[in-house]
Each structure stands twice: as C-alpha cells, then as structure tokens.
C-alpha cells in the first residue's frame, strides 16, 4: 500500500488516557493518507483514515509525516500531517502581478487564509530591524489580488519566522527581531 515505508507518531487522540498511533505512508501515487489506530487494549483497531485534501499532491507524491500533540490544550492530541516535496509541475497555475509593498521586505512570512494572503513581519530589504507589520491582500474569486491594507501588527517584530493558520487564527512562530538569528516565541 505504501511501498513498505511508514512513519509513526503516538499521542492520546481520543482523550482516554492511552496513546493512539498515527501511521503515515511513504511516497506513492494516489496516497496522502494517515491511519489512526486505537490503543493496545482496543486491539489497535483503525479509528479513522485521514487524507491530505490536495488532489495534485496526493496523485503525484502522497507521502505523509504525522505528528501528534495537544495543540489547543483540550486534553486530546491533534493530528498534524507533514508532506514531502511538492510536485514540480502544478496544473492550471497562472502567475499574476500583485500590489507592491510600501517597503521591500526580506524574510517575511506569508500565508493564505479566508480569501486573503497575509504578509507578516520581515526585515526591510535595505537592512535594519525586523518589522511587526501585517499586510493583508484580498484575493478575488478569479484569483486576482486586491489592494494591500495594513492589519493589526504583531506583538513582537519578527523576521525569518514560520507562519500557519489553525482553528481560525494566524500564527507566527520563531524567527528573530534582527541579527543574529536566535529565534523563539509565538504570536497569534
């Protein structure tokens, strides 16, 4: 099924105090699955199958790297699924010119969410300290970018950070306020 290669992670997904096992599959066309197996007293029965909702990725690569952790601190582990290399050929891609930032940026975070792209922090291209500025660019139904608007700034200036959306919030994690690059922290 997965060409023999699997990746496992353990955590209490159902909140019963016993660890379940998430099994990610190696690279295979048509993949993108993670199996969630119940704990040993429940005979490792399959609780559910999860699949990455990216049809192109699943048909071309499909490998999955599960991780389990109680991200929202509700007593049950959430399932996070990492992906392998994205296929180099993506169908139906059209590049469009978007609005320019008021100042050039390096090492900023960018994340799409709710028909918008959030451009977060970064260091001015001319050098200097990191920024806490958050810019938002709406994306039309046809994929065309709208005008940039400033949003609420982060609590801490960041550059070289990671960004993600989870449970209706945009998170900026790690990075630094300048050089050198010691990283740490989390904003949302």
PDB file of C-alpha atoms in Angstrom, residues 78-142:
ATOM      1  CA  UNK A  78      -4.449  16.840  17.392  1.00  0.00           C
ATOM      2  CA  UNK A  79      -3.088  15.196  14.251  1.00  0.00           C
ATOM      3  CA  UNK A  80      -0.689  17.316  12.204  1.00  0.00           C
ATOM      4  CA  UNK A  81       0.306  15.990   8.794  1.00  0.00           C
ATOM      5  CA  UNK A  82       3.563  16.967   7.140  1.00  0.00           C
ATOM      6  CA  UNK A  83       4.043  16.492   3.413  1.00  0.00           C
ATOM      7  CA  UNK A  84       7.033  15.532   1.317  1.00  0.00           C
ATOM      8  CA  UNK A  85       8.346  17.511  -1.662  1.00  0.00           C
ATOM      9  CA  UNK A  86       5.600  19.135  -3.683  1.00  0.00           C
ATOM     10  CA  UNK A  87       5.445  18.017  -7.325  1.00  0.00           C
ATOM     11  CA  UNK A  88       7.389  20.329  -9.607  1.00  0.00           C
ATOM     12  CA  UNK A  89       4.618  20.548 -12.158  1.00  0.00           C
ATOM     13  CA  UNK A  90       1.402  22.096 -10.920  1.00  0.00           C
ATOM     14  CA  UNK A  91      -1.504  22.195 -13.358  1.00  0.00           C
ATOM     15  CA  UNK A  92      -3.549  25.327 -14.010  1.00  0.00           C
ATOM     16  CA  UNK A  93      -1.124  27.794 -12.438  1.00  0.00           C
ATOM     17  CA  UNK A  94      -1.262  31.382 -13.623  1.00  0.00           C
ATOM     18  CA  UNK A  95       1.106  33.990 -12.159  1.00  0.00           C
ATOM     19  CA  UNK A  96      -0.395  37.417 -11.634  1.00  0.00           C
ATOM     20  CA  UNK A  97       1.202  40.711 -10.731  1.00  0.00           C
ATOM     21  CA  UNK A  98       0.113  41.762  -7.256  1.00  0.00           C
ATOM     22  CA  UNK A  99       0.382  45.051  -5.411  1.00  0.00           C
ATOM     23  CA  UNK A 100       3.813  46.208  -4.243  1.00  0.00           C
ATOM     24  CA  UNK A 101       4.603  46.566  -0.568  1.00  0.00           C
ATOM     25  CA  UNK A 102       5.288  50.131   0.575  1.00  0.00           C
ATOM     26  CA  UNK A 103       8.793  48.965   1.513  1.00  0.00           C
ATOM     27  CA  UNK A 104      10.719  45.971   0.181  1.00  0.00           C
ATOM     28  CA  UNK A 105      10.919  43.043   2.599  1.00  0.00           C
ATOM     29  CA  UNK A 106      13.114  40.012   3.117  1.00  0.00           C
ATOM     30  CA  UNK A 107      12.471  37.004   5.365  1.00  0.00           C
ATOM     31  CA  UNK A 108       8.746  37.758   5.822  1.00  0.00           C
ATOM     32  CA  UNK A 109       6.076  35.164   6.440  1.00  0.00           C
ATOM     33  CA  UNK A 110       3.190  34.693   4.010  1.00  0.00           C
ATOM     34  CA  UNK A 111       0.093  32.571   4.489  1.00  0.00           C
ATOM     35  CA  UNK A 112      -3.222  32.316   2.607  1.00  0.00           C
ATOM     36  CA  UNK A 113      -6.429  32.249   4.643  1.00  0.00           C
ATOM     37  CA  UNK A 114     -10.075  33.130   4.101  1.00  0.00           C
ATOM     38  CA  UNK A 115      -9.619  34.508   0.547  1.00  0.00           C
ATOM     39  CA  UNK A 116      -6.720  36.706   1.653  1.00  0.00           C
ATOM     40  CA  UNK A 117      -2.946  36.479   1.750  1.00  0.00           C
ATOM     41  CA  UNK A 118      -1.293  37.697   4.947  1.00  0.00           C
ATOM     42  CA  UNK A 119       2.238  39.133   4.606  1.00  0.00           C
ATOM     43  CA  UNK A 120       3.752  39.169   8.072  1.00  0.00           C
ATOM     44  CA  UNK A 121       6.836  40.864   9.534  1.00  0.00           C
ATOM     45  CA  UNK A 122      10.181  40.511   7.810  1.00  0.00           C
ATOM     46  CA  UNK A 123      13.231  42.707   7.532  1.00  0.00           C
ATOM     47  CA  UNK A 124      13.386  45.766   5.254  1.00  0.00           C
ATOM     48  CA  UNK A 125      15.272  44.923   2.072  1.00  0.00           C
ATOM     49  CA  UNK A 126      17.605  47.830   2.833  1.00  0.00           C
ATOM     50  CA  UNK A 127      18.553  46.209   6.169  1.00  0.00           C
ATOM     51  CA  UNK A 128      17.686  47.053   9.745  1.00  0.00           C
ATOM     52  CA  UNK A 129      15.463  45.601  12.414  1.00  0.00           C
ATOM     53  CA  UNK A 130      12.581  43.203  11.918  1.00  0.00           C
ATOM     54  CA  UNK A 131       9.045  44.537  11.492  1.00  0.00           C
ATOM     55  CA  UNK A 132       5.825  43.677  13.313  1.00  0.00           C
ATOM     56  CA  UNK A 133       3.692  44.940  10.399  1.00  0.00           C
ATOM     57  CA  UNK A 134       0.974  42.696   8.953  1.00  0.00           C
ATOM     58  CA  UNK A 135      -0.282  43.398   5.429  1.00  0.00           C
ATOM     59  CA  UNK A 136      -3.433  41.786   4.026  1.00  0.00           C
ATOM     60  CA  UNK A 137      -4.183  41.299   0.334  1.00  0.00           C
ATOM     61  CA  UNK A 138      -7.685  40.083  -0.599  1.00  0.00           C
ATOM     62  CA  UNK A 139      -7.860  37.522  -3.403  1.00  0.00           C
ATOM     63  CA  UNK A 140     -10.829  37.684  -5.787  1.00  0.00           C
ATOM     64  CA  UNK A 141     -12.854  34.654  -6.903  1.00  0.00           C
ATOM     65  CA  UNK A 142     -10.909  34.738 -10.193  1.00  0.00           C
TER      66      UNK A 142
END
